[in-house]
Amino acid sequence: MKTRTTVILSLIAIGLLGYIYFFEQHLVSTGESELRQGRLLPRMIRDKVSRIDIERGGKHLVLERSLGDEGAGTWMLVAPLKDEADEDAVEALLSTMEWAESRRTLHNIGESDRKNFGLSAPRIRIVFTVLGETPSLAIGGDDPRGQGAYAQLDDTQTAYVVGTDLVEAFDTDAATLRNKQVFKGVDTAETTKLVVRSGPDAPAVELARKDGRWWAAAPFVGYGSSLGIADVLSLLGSFRASRYVDDDPKDLAKYGLKKPERQVVASGGNGGATLEVGAPCEGHEGETFVRANEGPVLCASTKELESLFPRAEDLREDRMVAAEEQDIARIRIEAGKAHIEIVRDGGEWTFTDEKDAAADAEAVSEYIRALKFHRALDYSDRADAKAEATITLGLEDKSTETLELLGGDAASVLVRRGKEPGAERFLAPARELFRASRTHFLPRAVVRQKAVEAVRIARTLGASTETARRENGLWSLPRVEPANIEGGTISNAVEVLSNLTAAAFVADAPGGAFGLGAPSRSFVVVYDPLADNRASFEEFAKPGPDPAPGPALDGEPPAAEGTKAETPKDSPKAVTRTIRFGADAGDSEVYGQVDDGPVFRISKAVLTALERPWVSANEDGARTNKP
């Protein structure tokens, strides 16, 4: 019995709490009212208003929205016409009303006072519906002191003087409160055809989207600019007018819209969007008449309209590659008989000609960014030359983008993109991207060794060669007193060489132009991870008298005769790196090579640390004739 009673009481408590919650959700709380004490309408809470009735000059305007547990719905005009309301305009009304204050309060007024104050027949009457309550406000004549206008709430014995901002806010009409978005319910992102007519003297730009790419049919034939077109469509879809002018226009000529000279037509997807632009709006400087989809005539900002009518050349694709980096899954470069190809599996890039040979992700990303960086200088209608090299980009959606190098000169190169009938001219450095070489996709870090493991460095500067060795952490030079050796300078040179990063690769192997056959500067660095321990191992492993057999420990066989210490077979081996620097590669770079690797360019600033003297220059007799 006790258990049953407890359950029943619990259910009653839950039900009561639910009722209280529901009840409070649909009432203005005491706390909310207290926060607004001193306001003209303390029980007018913006978030809980569901209806606004405005009576002005004999005309009735009604706004409504639904209030649910998941939040407020969209404001709608329901009188004098049905349309979506301008959310910003309605919120401005509510904000003005919510925080309105009385500038002066008049008590115990009579009917004659109400008549004198213009409250018997108010010019504006507003009724709000706030969670079942309907507070009202009447606005009468102007206050003779110039403080605003007379107003009255539900209490007819009290009048107020309110500011002109409140009067002006509600001295409004349906045209002001209508949603001024020109195209409602049209998703221009799904557009498949776009025509832009910018004026009587400008050719119409005709574009169509096919297989994910925009193509232009006039006034040029070729790729359309996906970025430029996306901008136009985005602006078109979100374009807003300044005001409504004529809901049922009979004479379009007076608005300059009978034969509009400027027009944007977007079709396809879930509906079309046609915007026609006419004459300047009379009485509204900086605004122009427009009409959308043969609907009402509106006024819109002349300046904002200009963005919808770019030049024809701005709607032409000028990028060498338009595909996004994350969409590229394969890169193949062919030049004559040479070719190189890499593919992406997940986040890993690999060379297809060598199983499991990894390409450097950062180098691949840099290559793609270089492709996307280049912009066309101009366009050529002729592209009948034979391709010298080809780049093929395989995309995630199984489509491809191709680039064909058709030739060029010292200043520029001619490239044909995909199936375009013509070609584009790009700056000469774009030629480097068509080189069929692995070096495009190799890491720029050409040397990565631990400088602390360096035990010997030899450098040749011109005809002079010197070699430094390190023992017990100190550098030594033949026939040089230790006090005269610039150990810090040598260590700094080793640090630079151990962390060498190329600016760019230029060739798979050195040629005469790079000056690496007889380099002006070369360095050989030996790294030995066990330099400090290797001597101990070798000394310990020298032949010596055989140790006498020792007594056997419990459970172990006796030691064998002739056992000697040996250097561990898996110990790291010493590594030798040869770095050469050759001819100048422009004003600020030189060509370089590590071991037998590819040729690269590197900043001349690197050489500064490598060429500093290793022997103190201010010491006489630093070098001696000691053997």
PDB file of N, CA and C in Angstrom, residues 516-562:
ATOM      1  N   LEU A 516      77.940  22.517 -61.487  1.00  0.00           N
ATOM      2  CA  LEU A 516      78.174  21.547 -60.417  1.00  0.00           C
ATOM      3  C   LEU A 516      79.229  20.503 -60.777  1.00  0.00           C
ATOM      4  N   GLY A 517      79.680  20.513 -62.041  1.00  0.00           N
ATOM      5  CA  GLY A 517      80.754  19.606 -62.423  1.00  0.00           C
ATOM      6  C   GLY A 517      82.057  19.993 -61.751  1.00  0.00           C
ATOM      7  N   ALA A 518      82.307  21.300 -61.668  1.00  0.00           N
ATOM      8  CA  ALA A 518      83.474  21.824 -60.942  1.00  0.00           C
ATOM      9  C   ALA A 518      82.945  22.887 -59.987  1.00  0.00           C
ATOM     10  N   PRO A 519      82.346  22.469 -58.881  1.00  0.00           N
ATOM     11  CA  PRO A 519      81.660  23.415 -57.992  1.00  0.00           C
ATOM     12  C   PRO A 519      82.606  24.418 -57.351  1.00  0.00           C
ATOM     13  N   SER A 520      82.115  25.621 -57.152  1.00  0.00           N
ATOM     14  CA  SER A 520      82.922  26.667 -56.514  1.00  0.00           C
ATOM     15  C   SER A 520      83.015  26.458 -55.008  1.00  0.00           C
ATOM     16  N   ARG A 521      82.070  25.726 -54.442  1.00  0.00           N
ATOM     17  CA  ARG A 521      82.070  25.442 -53.010  1.00  0.00           C
ATOM     18  C   ARG A 521      81.545  24.027 -52.826  1.00  0.00           C
ATOM     19  N   SER A 522      82.220  23.244 -52.022  1.00  0.00           N
ATOM     20  CA  SER A 522      81.729  21.895 -51.733  1.00  0.00           C
ATOM     21  C   SER A 522      82.045  21.548 -50.286  1.00  0.00           C
ATOM     22  N   PHE A 523      81.213  20.685 -49.717  1.00  0.00           N
ATOM     23  CA  PHE A 523      81.345  20.308 -48.313  1.00  0.00           C
ATOM     24  C   PHE A 523      81.102  18.807 -48.185  1.00  0.00           C
ATOM     25  N   VAL A 524      81.892  18.166 -47.361  1.00  0.00           N
ATOM     26  CA  VAL A 524      81.704  16.747 -47.047  1.00  0.00           C
ATOM     27  C   VAL A 524      81.589  16.640 -45.532  1.00  0.00           C
ATOM     28  N   VAL A 525      80.474  16.090 -45.065  1.00  0.00           N
ATOM     29  CA  VAL A 525      80.243  15.965 -43.624  1.00  0.00           C
ATOM     30  C   VAL A 525      80.048  14.492 -43.295  1.00  0.00           C
ATOM     31  N   VAL A 526      80.761  14.022 -42.285  1.00  0.00           N
ATOM     32  CA  VAL A 526      80.626  12.639 -41.816  1.00  0.00           C
ATOM     33  C   VAL A 526      79.880  12.660 -40.485  1.00  0.00           C
ATOM     34  N   TYR A 527      78.816  11.858 -40.416  1.00  0.00           N
ATOM     35  CA  TYR A 527      78.014  11.746 -39.198  1.00  0.00           C
ATOM     36  C   TYR A 527      78.189  10.337 -38.633  1.00  0.00           C
ATOM     37  N   ASP A 528      78.508  10.259 -37.361  1.00  0.00           N
ATOM     38  CA  ASP A 528      78.695   8.958 -36.714  1.00  0.00           C
ATOM     39  C   ASP A 528      77.947   8.962 -35.382  1.00  0.00           C
ATOM     40  N   PRO A 529      76.790   8.307 -35.324  1.00  0.00           N
ATOM     41  CA  PRO A 529      75.996   8.317 -34.087  1.00  0.00           C
ATOM     42  C   PRO A 529      76.731   7.728 -32.899  1.00  0.00           C
ATOM     43  N   LEU A 530      77.700   6.796 -33.158  1.00  0.00           N
ATOM     44  CA  LEU A 530      78.406   6.132 -32.062  1.00  0.00           C
ATOM     45  C   LEU A 530      79.859   6.580 -31.966  1.00  0.00           C
ATOM     46  N   ALA A 531      80.121   7.785 -32.393  1.00  0.00           N
ATOM     47  CA  ALA A 531      81.514   8.248 -32.413  1.00  0.00           C
ATOM     48  C   ALA A 531      82.161   8.160 -31.043  1.00  0.00           C
ATOM     49  N   ASP A 532      81.419   8.521 -29.992  1.00  0.00           N
ATOM     50  CA  ASP A 532      82.008   8.527 -28.656  1.00  0.00           C
ATOM     51  C   ASP A 532      82.166   7.128 -28.088  1.00  0.00           C
ATOM     52  N   ASN A 533      81.371   6.170 -28.584  1.00  0.00           N
ATOM     53  CA  ASN A 533      81.411   4.811 -28.038  1.00  0.00           C
ATOM     54  C   ASN A 533      82.166   3.833 -28.923  1.00  0.00           C
ATOM     55  N   ARG A 534      82.298   4.200 -30.227  1.00  0.00           N
ATOM     56  CA  ARG A 534      82.874   3.231 -31.155  1.00  0.00           C
ATOM     57  C   ARG A 534      84.321   2.883 -30.785  1.00  0.00           C
ATOM     58  N   ALA A 535      85.097   3.868 -30.341  1.00  0.00           N
ATOM     59  CA  ALA A 535      86.490   3.595 -29.956  1.00  0.00           C
ATOM     60  C   ALA A 535      86.545   2.623 -28.787  1.00  0.00           C
ATOM     61  N   SER A 536      85.605   2.789 -27.870  1.00  0.00           N
ATOM     62  CA  SER A 536      85.573   1.884 -26.715  1.00  0.00           C
ATOM     63  C   SER A 536      85.263   0.471 -27.155  1.00  0.00           C
ATOM     64  N   PHE A 537      84.301   0.338 -28.072  1.00  0.00           N
ATOM     65  CA  PHE A 537      83.972  -0.991 -28.589  1.00  0.00           C
ATOM     66  C   PHE A 537      85.189  -1.622 -29.260  1.00  0.00           C
ATOM     67  N   GLU A 538      85.852  -0.791 -30.099  1.00  0.00           N
ATOM     68  CA  GLU A 538      86.989  -1.338 -30.850  1.00  0.00           C
ATOM     69  C   GLU A 538      88.136  -1.722 -29.914  1.00  0.00           C
ATOM     70  N   GLU A 539      88.386  -0.888 -28.908  1.00  0.00           N
ATOM     71  CA  GLU A 539      89.451  -1.192 -27.948  1.00  0.00           C
ATOM     72  C   GLU A 539      89.118  -2.453 -27.166  1.00  0.00           C
ATOM     73  N   PHE A 540      87.862  -2.566 -26.782  1.00  0.00           N
ATOM     74  CA  PHE A 540      87.430  -3.718 -25.998  1.00  0.00           C
ATOM     75  C   PHE A 540      87.505  -5.003 -26.811  1.00  0.00           C
ATOM     76  N   ALA A 541      87.332  -4.854 -28.146  1.00  0.00           N
ATOM     77  CA  ALA A 541      87.301  -6.039 -29.008  1.00  0.00           C
ATOM     78  C   ALA A 541      88.665  -6.403 -29.575  1.00  0.00           C
ATOM     79  N   LYS A 542      89.752  -5.679 -29.190  1.00  0.00           N
ATOM     80  CA  LYS A 542      91.094  -6.007 -29.706  1.00  0.00           C
ATOM     81  C   LYS A 542      91.519  -7.406 -29.255  1.00  0.00           C
ATOM     82  N   PRO A 543      92.309  -8.124 -30.092  1.00  0.00           N
ATOM     83  CA  PRO A 543      92.794  -9.458 -29.674  1.00  0.00           C
ATOM     84  C   PRO A 543      93.637  -9.346 -28.422  1.00  0.00           C
ATOM     85  N   GLY A 544      93.479 -10.277 -27.533  1.00  0.00           N
ATOM     86  CA  GLY A 544      94.245 -10.288 -26.290  1.00  0.00           C
ATOM     87  C   GLY A 544      94.295 -11.695 -25.742  1.00  0.00           C
ATOM     88  N   PRO A 545      94.893 -11.860 -24.592  1.00  0.00           N
ATOM     89  CA  PRO A 545      94.941 -13.208 -23.995  1.00  0.00           C
ATOM     90  C   PRO A 545      93.546 -13.722 -23.725  1.00  0.00           C
ATOM     91  N   ASP A 546      93.386 -15.001 -23.994  1.00  0.00           N
ATOM     92  CA  ASP A 546      92.085 -15.609 -23.760  1.00  0.00           C
ATOM     93  C   ASP A 546      91.793 -15.636 -22.275  1.00  0.00           C
ATOM     94  N   PRO A 547      90.616 -15.230 -21.909  1.00  0.00           N
ATOM     95  CA  PRO A 547      90.278 -15.267 -20.483  1.00  0.00           C
ATOM     96  C   PRO A 547      90.165 -16.690 -19.999  1.00  0.00           C
ATOM     97  N   ALA A 548      90.581 -16.920 -18.752  1.00  0.00           N
ATOM     98  CA  ALA A 548      90.484 -18.267 -18.169  1.00  0.00           C
ATOM     99  C   ALA A 548      89.035 -18.584 -17.892  1.00  0.00           C
ATOM    100  N   PRO A 549      88.701 -19.843 -18.082  1.00  0.00           N
ATOM    101  CA  PRO A 549      87.315 -20.228 -17.793  1.00  0.00           C
ATOM    102  C   PRO A 549      86.988 -19.968 -16.339  1.00  0.00           C
ATOM    103  N   GLY A 550      85.837 -19.387 -16.091  1.00  0.00           N
ATOM    104  CA  GLY A 550      85.419 -19.109 -14.727  1.00  0.00           C
ATOM    105  C   GLY A 550      84.552 -20.207 -14.180  1.00  0.00           C
ATOM    106  N   PRO A 551      84.370 -20.170 -12.913  1.00  0.00           N
ATOM    107  CA  PRO A 551      83.513 -21.189 -12.303  1.00  0.00           C
ATOM    108  C   PRO A 551      82.083 -21.021 -12.779  1.00  0.00           C
ATOM    109  N   ALA A 552      81.428 -22.159 -12.934  1.00  0.00           N
ATOM    110  CA  ALA A 552      80.036 -22.121 -13.377  1.00  0.00           C
ATOM    111  C   ALA A 552      79.128 -21.713 -12.242  1.00  0.00           C
ATOM    112  N   LEU A 553      78.126 -20.841 -12.606  1.00  0.00           N
ATOM    113  CA  LEU A 553      77.107 -20.504 -11.623  1.00  0.00           C
ATOM    114  C   LEU A 553      76.066 -21.600 -11.602  1.00  0.00           C
ATOM    115  N   ASP A 554      75.291 -21.597 -10.549  1.00  0.00           N
ATOM    116  CA  ASP A 554      74.260 -22.622 -10.432  1.00  0.00           C
ATOM    117  C   ASP A 554      73.354 -22.597 -11.651  1.00  0.00           C
ATOM    118  N   GLY A 555      73.197 -23.715 -12.287  1.00  0.00           N
ATOM    119  CA  GLY A 555      72.273 -23.822 -13.425  1.00  0.00           C
ATOM    120  C   GLY A 555      72.829 -23.318 -14.715  1.00  0.00           C
ATOM    121  N   GLU A 556      74.126 -22.899 -14.808  1.00  0.00           N
ATOM    122  CA  GLU A 556      74.701 -22.380 -16.036  1.00  0.00           C
ATOM    123  C   GLU A 556      75.928 -23.194 -16.408  1.00  0.00           C
ATOM    124  N   PRO A 557      76.187 -23.314 -17.725  1.00  0.00           N
ATOM    125  CA  PRO A 557      77.398 -24.028 -18.142  1.00  0.00           C
ATOM    126  C   PRO A 557      78.613 -23.161 -17.896  1.00  0.00           C
ATOM    127  N   PRO A 558      79.786 -23.723 -17.792  1.00  0.00           N
ATOM    128  CA  PRO A 558      80.995 -22.915 -17.589  1.00  0.00           C
ATOM    129  C   PRO A 558      81.280 -22.074 -18.814  1.00  0.00           C
ATOM    130  N   ALA A 559      81.930 -20.927 -18.619  1.00  0.00           N
ATOM    131  CA  ALA A 559      82.258 -20.036 -19.728  1.00  0.00           C
ATOM    132  C   ALA A 559      83.200 -20.707 -20.686  1.00  0.00           C
ATOM    133  N   ALA A 560      82.960 -20.466 -21.997  1.00  0.00           N
ATOM    134  CA  ALA A 560      83.810 -21.094 -23.009  1.00  0.00           C
ATOM    135  C   ALA A 560      85.136 -20.376 -23.079  1.00  0.00           C
ATOM    136  N   GLU A 561      86.184 -21.090 -23.464  1.00  0.00           N
ATOM    137  CA  GLU A 561      87.502 -20.488 -23.603  1.00  0.00           C
ATOM    138  C   GLU A 561      87.555 -19.631 -24.856  1.00  0.00           C
ATOM    139  N   GLY A 562      88.308 -18.549 -24.824  1.00  0.00           N
ATOM    140  CA  GLY A 562      88.541 -17.719 -26.002  1.00  0.00           C
ATOM    141  C   GLY A 562      87.427 -16.740 -26.311  1.00  0.00           C
TER     142      GLY A 562
END
